[in-house]
Coordinates of C-alpha atoms in Angstrom, one line a residue:
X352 CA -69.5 33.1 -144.2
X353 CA -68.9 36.1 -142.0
X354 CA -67.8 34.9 -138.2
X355 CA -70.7 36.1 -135.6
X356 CA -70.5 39.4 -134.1
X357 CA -68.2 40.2 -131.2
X358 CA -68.9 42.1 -128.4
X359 CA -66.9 44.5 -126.1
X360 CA -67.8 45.7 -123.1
X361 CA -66.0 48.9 -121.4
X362 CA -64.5 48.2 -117.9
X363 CA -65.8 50.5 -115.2
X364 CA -62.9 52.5 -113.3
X365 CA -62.5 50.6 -109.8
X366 CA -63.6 52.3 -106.9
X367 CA -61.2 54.4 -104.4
X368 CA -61.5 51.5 -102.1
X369 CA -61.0 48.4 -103.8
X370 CA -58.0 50.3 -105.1
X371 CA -56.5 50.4 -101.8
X372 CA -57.2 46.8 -101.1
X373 CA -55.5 46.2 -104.3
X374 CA -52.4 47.8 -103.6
X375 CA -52.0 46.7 -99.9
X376 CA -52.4 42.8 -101.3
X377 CA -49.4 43.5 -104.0
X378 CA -47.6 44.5 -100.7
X379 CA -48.0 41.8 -98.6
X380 CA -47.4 39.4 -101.8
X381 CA -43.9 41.2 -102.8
X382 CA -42.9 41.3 -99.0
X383 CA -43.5 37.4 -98.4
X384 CA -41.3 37.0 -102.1
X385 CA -38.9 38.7 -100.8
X386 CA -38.3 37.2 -97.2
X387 CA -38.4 33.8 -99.0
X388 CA -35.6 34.8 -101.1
X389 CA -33.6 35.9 -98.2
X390 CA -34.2 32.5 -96.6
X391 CA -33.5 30.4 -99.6
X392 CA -30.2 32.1 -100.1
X393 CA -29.1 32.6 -96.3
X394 CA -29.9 28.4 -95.8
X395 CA -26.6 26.4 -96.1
X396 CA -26.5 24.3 -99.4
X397 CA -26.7 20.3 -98.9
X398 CA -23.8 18.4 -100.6
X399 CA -25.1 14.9 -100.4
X400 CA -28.7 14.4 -100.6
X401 CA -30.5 11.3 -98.9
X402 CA -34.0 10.8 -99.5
X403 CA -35.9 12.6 -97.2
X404 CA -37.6 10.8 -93.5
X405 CA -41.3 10.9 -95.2
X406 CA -40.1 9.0 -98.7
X407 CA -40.4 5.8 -99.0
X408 CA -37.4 3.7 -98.8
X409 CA -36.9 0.4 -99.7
X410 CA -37.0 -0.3 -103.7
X411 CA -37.8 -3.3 -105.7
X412 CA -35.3 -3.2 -108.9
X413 CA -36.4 -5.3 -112.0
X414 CA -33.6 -5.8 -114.8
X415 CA -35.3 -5.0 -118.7
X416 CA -32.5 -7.5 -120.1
X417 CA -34.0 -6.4 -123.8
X418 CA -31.5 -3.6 -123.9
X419 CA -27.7 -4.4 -125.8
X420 CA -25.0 -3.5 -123.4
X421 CA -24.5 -3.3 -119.8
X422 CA -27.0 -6.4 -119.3
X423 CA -29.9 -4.4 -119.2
X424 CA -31.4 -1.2 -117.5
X425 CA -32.7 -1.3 -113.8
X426 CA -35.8 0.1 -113.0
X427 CA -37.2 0.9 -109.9
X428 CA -40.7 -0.3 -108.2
X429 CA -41.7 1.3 -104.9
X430 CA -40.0 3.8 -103.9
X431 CA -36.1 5.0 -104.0
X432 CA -36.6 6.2 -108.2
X433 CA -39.0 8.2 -109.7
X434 CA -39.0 6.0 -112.8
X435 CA -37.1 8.6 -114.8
X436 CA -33.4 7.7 -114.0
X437 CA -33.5 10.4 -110.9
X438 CA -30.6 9.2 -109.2
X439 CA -29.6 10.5 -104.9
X440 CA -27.0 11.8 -104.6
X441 CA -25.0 10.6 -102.0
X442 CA -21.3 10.2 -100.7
X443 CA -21.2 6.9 -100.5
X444 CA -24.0 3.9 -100.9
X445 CA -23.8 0.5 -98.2
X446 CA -25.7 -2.3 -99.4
X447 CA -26.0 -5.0 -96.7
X448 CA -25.9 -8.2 -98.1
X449 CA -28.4 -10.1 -96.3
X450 CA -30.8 -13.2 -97.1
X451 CA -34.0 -15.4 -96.0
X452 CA -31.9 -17.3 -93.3
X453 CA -30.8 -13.7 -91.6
X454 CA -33.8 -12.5 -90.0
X455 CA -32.1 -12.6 -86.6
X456 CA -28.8 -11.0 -88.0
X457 CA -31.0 -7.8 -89.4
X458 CA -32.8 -7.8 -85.8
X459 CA -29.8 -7.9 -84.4
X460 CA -28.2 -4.8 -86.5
X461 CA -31.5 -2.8 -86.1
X462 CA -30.7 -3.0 -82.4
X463 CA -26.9 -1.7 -82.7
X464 CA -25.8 0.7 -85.0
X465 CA -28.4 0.4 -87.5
X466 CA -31.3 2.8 -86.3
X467 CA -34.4 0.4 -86.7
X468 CA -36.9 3.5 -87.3
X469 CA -37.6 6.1 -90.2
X470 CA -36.6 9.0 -88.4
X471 CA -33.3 7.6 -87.0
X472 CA -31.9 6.3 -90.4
X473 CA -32.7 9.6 -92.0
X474 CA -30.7 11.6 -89.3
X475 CA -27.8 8.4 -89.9
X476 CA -27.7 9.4 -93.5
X477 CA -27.9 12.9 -93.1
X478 CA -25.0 13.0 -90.9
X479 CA -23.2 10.8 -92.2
X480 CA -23.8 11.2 -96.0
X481 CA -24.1 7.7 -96.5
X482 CA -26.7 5.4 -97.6
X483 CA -27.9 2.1 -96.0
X484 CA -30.0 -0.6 -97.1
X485 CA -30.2 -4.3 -97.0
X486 CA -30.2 -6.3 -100.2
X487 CA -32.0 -9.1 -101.0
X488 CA -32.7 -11.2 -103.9
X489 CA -36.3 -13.3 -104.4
X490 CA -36.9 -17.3 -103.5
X491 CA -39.7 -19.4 -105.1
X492 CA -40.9 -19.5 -101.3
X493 CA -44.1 -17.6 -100.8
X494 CA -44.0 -18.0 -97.5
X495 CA -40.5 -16.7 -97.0
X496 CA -41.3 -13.6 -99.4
X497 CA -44.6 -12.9 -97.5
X498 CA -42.5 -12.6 -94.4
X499 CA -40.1 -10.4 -96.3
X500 CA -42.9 -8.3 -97.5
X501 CA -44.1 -7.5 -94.5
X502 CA -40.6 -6.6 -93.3
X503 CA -40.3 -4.3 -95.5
X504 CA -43.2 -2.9 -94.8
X505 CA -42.3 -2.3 -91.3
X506 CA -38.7 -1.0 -92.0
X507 CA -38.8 0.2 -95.1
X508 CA -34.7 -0.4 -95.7
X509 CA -34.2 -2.9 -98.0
X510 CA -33.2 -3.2 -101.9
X511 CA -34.7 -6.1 -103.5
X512 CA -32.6 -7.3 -106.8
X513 CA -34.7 -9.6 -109.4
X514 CA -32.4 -12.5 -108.7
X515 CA -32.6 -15.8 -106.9
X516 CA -31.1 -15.3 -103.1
X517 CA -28.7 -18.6 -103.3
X518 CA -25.3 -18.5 -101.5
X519 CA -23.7 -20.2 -104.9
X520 CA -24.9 -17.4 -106.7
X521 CA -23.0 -14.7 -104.6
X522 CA -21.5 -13.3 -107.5
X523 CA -24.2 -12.6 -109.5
X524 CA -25.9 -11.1 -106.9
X525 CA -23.0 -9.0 -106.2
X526 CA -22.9 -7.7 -109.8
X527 CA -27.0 -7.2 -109.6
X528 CA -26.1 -5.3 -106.4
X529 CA -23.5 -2.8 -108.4
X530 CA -25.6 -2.7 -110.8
X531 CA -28.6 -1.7 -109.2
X532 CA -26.9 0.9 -106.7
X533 CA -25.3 3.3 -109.6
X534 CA -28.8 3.2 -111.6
X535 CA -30.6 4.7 -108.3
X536 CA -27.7 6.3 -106.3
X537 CA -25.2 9.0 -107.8
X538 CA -22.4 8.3 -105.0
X539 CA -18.9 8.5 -104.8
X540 CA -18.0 5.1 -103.6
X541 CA -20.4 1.6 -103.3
X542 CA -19.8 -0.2 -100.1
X543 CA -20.8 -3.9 -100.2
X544 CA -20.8 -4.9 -96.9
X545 CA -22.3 -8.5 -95.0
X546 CA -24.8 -8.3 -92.4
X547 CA -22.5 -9.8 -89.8
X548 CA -20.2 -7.3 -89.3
X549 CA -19.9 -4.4 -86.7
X550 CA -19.9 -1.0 -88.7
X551 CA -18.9 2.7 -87.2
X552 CA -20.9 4.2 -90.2
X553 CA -19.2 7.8 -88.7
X554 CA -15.4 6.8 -89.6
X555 CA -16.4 4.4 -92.8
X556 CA -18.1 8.1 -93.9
X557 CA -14.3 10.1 -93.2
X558 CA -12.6 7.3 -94.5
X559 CA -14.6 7.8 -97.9
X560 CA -14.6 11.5 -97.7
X561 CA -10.7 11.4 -98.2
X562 CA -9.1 13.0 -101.3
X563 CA -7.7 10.4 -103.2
X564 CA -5.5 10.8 -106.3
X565 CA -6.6 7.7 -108.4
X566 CA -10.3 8.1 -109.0
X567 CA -11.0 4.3 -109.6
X568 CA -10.1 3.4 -105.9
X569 CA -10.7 -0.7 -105.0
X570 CA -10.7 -0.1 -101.5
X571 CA -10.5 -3.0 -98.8
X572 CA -8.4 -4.9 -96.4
X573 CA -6.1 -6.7 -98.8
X574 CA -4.9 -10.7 -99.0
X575 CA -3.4 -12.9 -100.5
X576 CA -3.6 -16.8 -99.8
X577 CA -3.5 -20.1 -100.6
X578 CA -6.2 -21.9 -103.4
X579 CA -8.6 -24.3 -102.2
X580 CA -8.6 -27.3 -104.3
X581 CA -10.3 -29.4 -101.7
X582 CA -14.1 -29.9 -102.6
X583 CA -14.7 -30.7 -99.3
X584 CA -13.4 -27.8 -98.1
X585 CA -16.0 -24.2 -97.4
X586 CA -14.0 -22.3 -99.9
X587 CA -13.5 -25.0 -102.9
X588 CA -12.9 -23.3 -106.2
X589 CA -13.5 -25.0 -109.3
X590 CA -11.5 -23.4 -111.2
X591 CA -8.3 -23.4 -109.3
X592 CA -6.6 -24.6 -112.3
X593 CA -6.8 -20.9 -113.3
X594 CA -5.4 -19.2 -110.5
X595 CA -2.2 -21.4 -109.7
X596 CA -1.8 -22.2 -106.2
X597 CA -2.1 -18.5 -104.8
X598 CA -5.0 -15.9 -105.1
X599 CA -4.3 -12.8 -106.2
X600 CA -4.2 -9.2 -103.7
X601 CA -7.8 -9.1 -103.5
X602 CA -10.0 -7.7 -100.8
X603 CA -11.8 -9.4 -98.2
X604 CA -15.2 -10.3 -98.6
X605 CA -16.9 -9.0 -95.4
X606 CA -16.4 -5.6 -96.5
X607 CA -15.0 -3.1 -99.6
X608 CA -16.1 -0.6 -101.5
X609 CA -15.7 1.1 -105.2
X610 CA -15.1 4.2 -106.7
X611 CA -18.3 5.5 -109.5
X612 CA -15.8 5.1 -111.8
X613 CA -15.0 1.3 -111.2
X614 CA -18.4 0.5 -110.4
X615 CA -19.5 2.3 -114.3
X616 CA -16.9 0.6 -115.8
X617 CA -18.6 -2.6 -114.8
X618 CA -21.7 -1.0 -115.7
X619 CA -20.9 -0.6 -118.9
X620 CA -20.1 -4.8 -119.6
X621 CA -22.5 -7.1 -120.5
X622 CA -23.4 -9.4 -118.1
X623 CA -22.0 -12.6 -120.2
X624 CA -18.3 -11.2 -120.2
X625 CA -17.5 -11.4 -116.8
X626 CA -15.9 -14.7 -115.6
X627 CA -17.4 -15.8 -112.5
X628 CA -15.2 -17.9 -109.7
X629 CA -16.9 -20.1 -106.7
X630 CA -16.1 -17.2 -104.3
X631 CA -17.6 -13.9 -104.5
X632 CA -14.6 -11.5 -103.1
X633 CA -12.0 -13.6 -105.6
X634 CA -14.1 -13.2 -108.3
X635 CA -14.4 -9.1 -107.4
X636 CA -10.7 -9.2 -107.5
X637 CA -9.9 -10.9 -110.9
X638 CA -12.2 -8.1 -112.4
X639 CA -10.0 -5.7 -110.6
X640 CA -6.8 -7.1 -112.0
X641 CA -8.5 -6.7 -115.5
X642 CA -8.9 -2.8 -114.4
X643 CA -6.5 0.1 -114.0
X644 CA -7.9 0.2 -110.2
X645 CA -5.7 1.2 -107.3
X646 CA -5.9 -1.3 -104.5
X647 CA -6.0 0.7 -101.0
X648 CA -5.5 -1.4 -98.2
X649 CA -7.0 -0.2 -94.6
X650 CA -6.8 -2.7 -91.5
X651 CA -9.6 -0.7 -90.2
X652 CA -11.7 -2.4 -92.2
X653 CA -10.8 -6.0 -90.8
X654 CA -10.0 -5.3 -87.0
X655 CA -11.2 -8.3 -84.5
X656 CA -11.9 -6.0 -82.0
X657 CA -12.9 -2.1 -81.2
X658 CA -10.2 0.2 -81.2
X659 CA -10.2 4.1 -81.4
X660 CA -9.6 3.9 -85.3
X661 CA -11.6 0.6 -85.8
X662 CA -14.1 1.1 -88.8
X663 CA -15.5 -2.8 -89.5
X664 CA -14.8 -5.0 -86.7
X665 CA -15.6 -9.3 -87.2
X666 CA -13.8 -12.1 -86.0
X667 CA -10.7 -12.6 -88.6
X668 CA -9.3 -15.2 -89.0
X669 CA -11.9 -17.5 -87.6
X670 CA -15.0 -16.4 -89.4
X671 CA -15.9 -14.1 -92.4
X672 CA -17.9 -12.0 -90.4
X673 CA -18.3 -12.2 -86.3
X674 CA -19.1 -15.4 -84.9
X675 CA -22.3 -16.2 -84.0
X676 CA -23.1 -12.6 -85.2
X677 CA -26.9 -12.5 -83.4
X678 CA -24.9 -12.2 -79.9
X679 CA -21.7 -10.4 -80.9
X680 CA -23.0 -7.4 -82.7
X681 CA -25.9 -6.7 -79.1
X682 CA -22.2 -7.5 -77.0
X683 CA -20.2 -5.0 -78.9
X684 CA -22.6 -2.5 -79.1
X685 CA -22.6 -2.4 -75.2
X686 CA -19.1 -2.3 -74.9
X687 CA -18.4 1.6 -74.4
X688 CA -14.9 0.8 -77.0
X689 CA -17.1 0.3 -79.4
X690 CA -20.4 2.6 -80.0
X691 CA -19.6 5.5 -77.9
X692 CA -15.5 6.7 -78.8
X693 CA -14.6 9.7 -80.6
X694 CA -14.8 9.7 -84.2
X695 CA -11.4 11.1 -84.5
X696 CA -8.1 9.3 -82.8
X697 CA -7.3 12.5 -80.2
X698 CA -3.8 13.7 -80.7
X699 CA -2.8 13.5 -77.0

C-alpha cells in the first residue's frame, strides 16, 4: 500500500532585519567561545585533585565479598564515589583511625590542626594535596551509630568501613582501611595514621612529594624490640612462638604510610592469605617482609616534641600516641613551636 502523501513547503527568504539579528547573535556566540578558550588554556593545570568544598565528603564503603580475588570489591555509599570506580586523585590519602570511645580525641583534632569546617579542609587539601578522613568501623550499638550519624552529618569527614570497630580486630580493620582507600582514592602513598597524634599535614605533604627510587616505599619510624609473651602484659602476642624473641624492623604503629604499589599488591590478595598477629603495626610488618618493599626510616615521624623538622609528634616511649591526647593535642597547638614554624628548616 502506497505511504500517504508528503508535503513540502518552500521557505520564505528572511527579511533584511532578522538577518542582521542573525548575524550579530553568531558574533557574540563565537566571541564568548573564544574568550572561554583563552581562559581554559591560560588557567594553571591541577596535579592532585581533592574533591571539591560543595561535594559531599564522608563515604560509607560496603565490601561485595561475591567477587574471587582481592576479597571483594568496595563500593561506595554517600558520597566520595560516583559508583563507577571514579577514583580522586590525590598525592597522598590520611585515614585517621578513630573509634566510638574517641569522640573527645576528634573534638580535640578538629580544634588543632584539623580544620573542623567544609571550607577549611578543602583549602587543607588543596594545599597540601593530601586527603584527610577519619575511619570508622560499625558497632551493634544503635545508640552509638546514631551519634556517629549525626556526626557525620555535621562534619562530613569520615570513612566508614563495613567492619566491626573492636580494638582486637585492629588488623582487619587496617586491611579494610587499605583496601577501601585505593578503591576511592588514586594516591601516591596511604598514610594510616591514629587520632592521637599531632600532625604538620604541610611537611608529612613534602616528605611524600619526595622522589624516591624504589616505588614500593614502606615508610615509617622503624624498631625493633623485644616479644611479649606475657598475657598479662598490653602488647601480648599469641603467636610469639613465630617470631622468636625479637620483632622484626617494622614501623611504628602511630603513624606510616605506603606506596600505590604496596598498597595494590595487597589489594590484589585475598583476604584469607594474610596471617594476622595480636598487634596491628607487627602484623603490617610481617606482610612487608613477605614484599620486595624498601623500609625508609624518618624520626620525624616519632618526635616527642615540636621541632622545626618535626612531622608527627606523641609521647614515645611512654604511650603509642600522646598521653592523655584530649589535652596535649589543644596544648601543642598553642605552643608557637608547634603550629606556626616555617615549613622548611631555614639554612641560616
Amino acid at each position: 500500500m502506497p505511504s500517504s502523501t508528503k508535503f513540502f513547503h518552500a521557505r520564505q527568504p528572511p527579511s533584511p532585519r532578522k538577518f542582521t539579528v542573525f548575524i550579530l547573535l553568531c558574533l557574540v556566540f563565537g566571541l564568548s567561545g573564544f574568550l572561554f578558550g583563552i581562559v581554559s588554556v591560560l588557567r594553571p593545570p591541577s596535579g592532585y585533585r581533592c574533591s571539591g568544598g560543595g561535594e559531599v565528603r564522608s563515604v560509607s564503603v560496603v565490601w561485595d565479598k561475591s567477587g574471587g580475588g582481592g576479597g571483594g570489591a568496595a563500593s561506595a555509599v554517600g558520597g566520595g564515589g560516583d559508583g563507577e570506580g571514579k577514583r580522586y586523585k590525590v598525592m597522598g590519602f590520611v585515614g585517621i583511625q578513630t573509634g566510638f570511645g574517641s569522640v573527645g580525641r576528634r573534638r580535640s583534632l578538629r580544634k588543632s590542626w584539623l580544620p573542623a569546617d567544609r571550607q577549611g579542609l578543602h583549602r587543607l587539601e588543596e594545599a597540601t594535596g593530601l586527603a584527610f578522613r577519619f575511619i570508622i568501623g560499625r558497632t551493634n550499638d544503635k545508640s552509638k551509630m546514631e551519634e556517629l550519624r549525626k556526626e557525620v552529618v555535621q562534619y562530613d569527614d569520615f570513612m566508614l568501613l563495613d567492619i566491626e570497630e573492636e580494638y582486637s580486630k585492629l588488623p582487619y580493620k587496617t586491611l579494610a582501611f587499605f583496601k577501601a582507600a585505593f578503591a576511592l582514592y588514586d594516591a601516591d602513598f596511604y598514610v594510616k595514621a591514629d587520632d592521637d597524634v599531632y600532625l604538620r599535614p604541610d611537611r608529612l605533604s613534602l616528605l611524600l612529594a619526595k622522589e624516591r627510587s624504589h616505588s614500593q616505599t614502606y615508610l615509617g619510624c622503624m624498631k625493633k624490640g623485644p616479644v611479649f609473651t606475657n598475657p598479662k602484659l598490653k602488647w601480648y602476642e599469641p603467636m610469639s612462638y613465630m617470631l622468636g624473641n625479637e620483632y622484626f624492623l617494622h614501623a611504628y604503629g602511630p603513624i606510616y604510610a605506603l606506596s600505590a604499589d604496596v598498597v595494590a599488591s595487597l589489594v590484589a590478595l585475598k583476604n584469607n592469605s594474610f596471617r594476622m598477629f595480636s598487634n596491628e603495626d607487627v602484623t603490617i610488618g610481617a606482610w612487608m617482609l613477605a614484599m620486595n618493599v624498601n623500609h625508609e626510616d624518618n624520626r620525624a615521624l616519632c618526635s616527642p616534641d615540636c621541632t622545626p623538622s618535626s612531622i608527627a609528634v606523641w609521647d614515645i616511649p611512654k604511650c603509642s600516641g600522646l598521653c592523655k591526647p584530649e589535652k596535649r593535642l589543644l596544648e601543642l597547638h598553642q605552643r608557637e613551636s608547634c603550629s606556626n614554624t616555617p615549613t622548611l628548616v631555614s639554612d641560616d
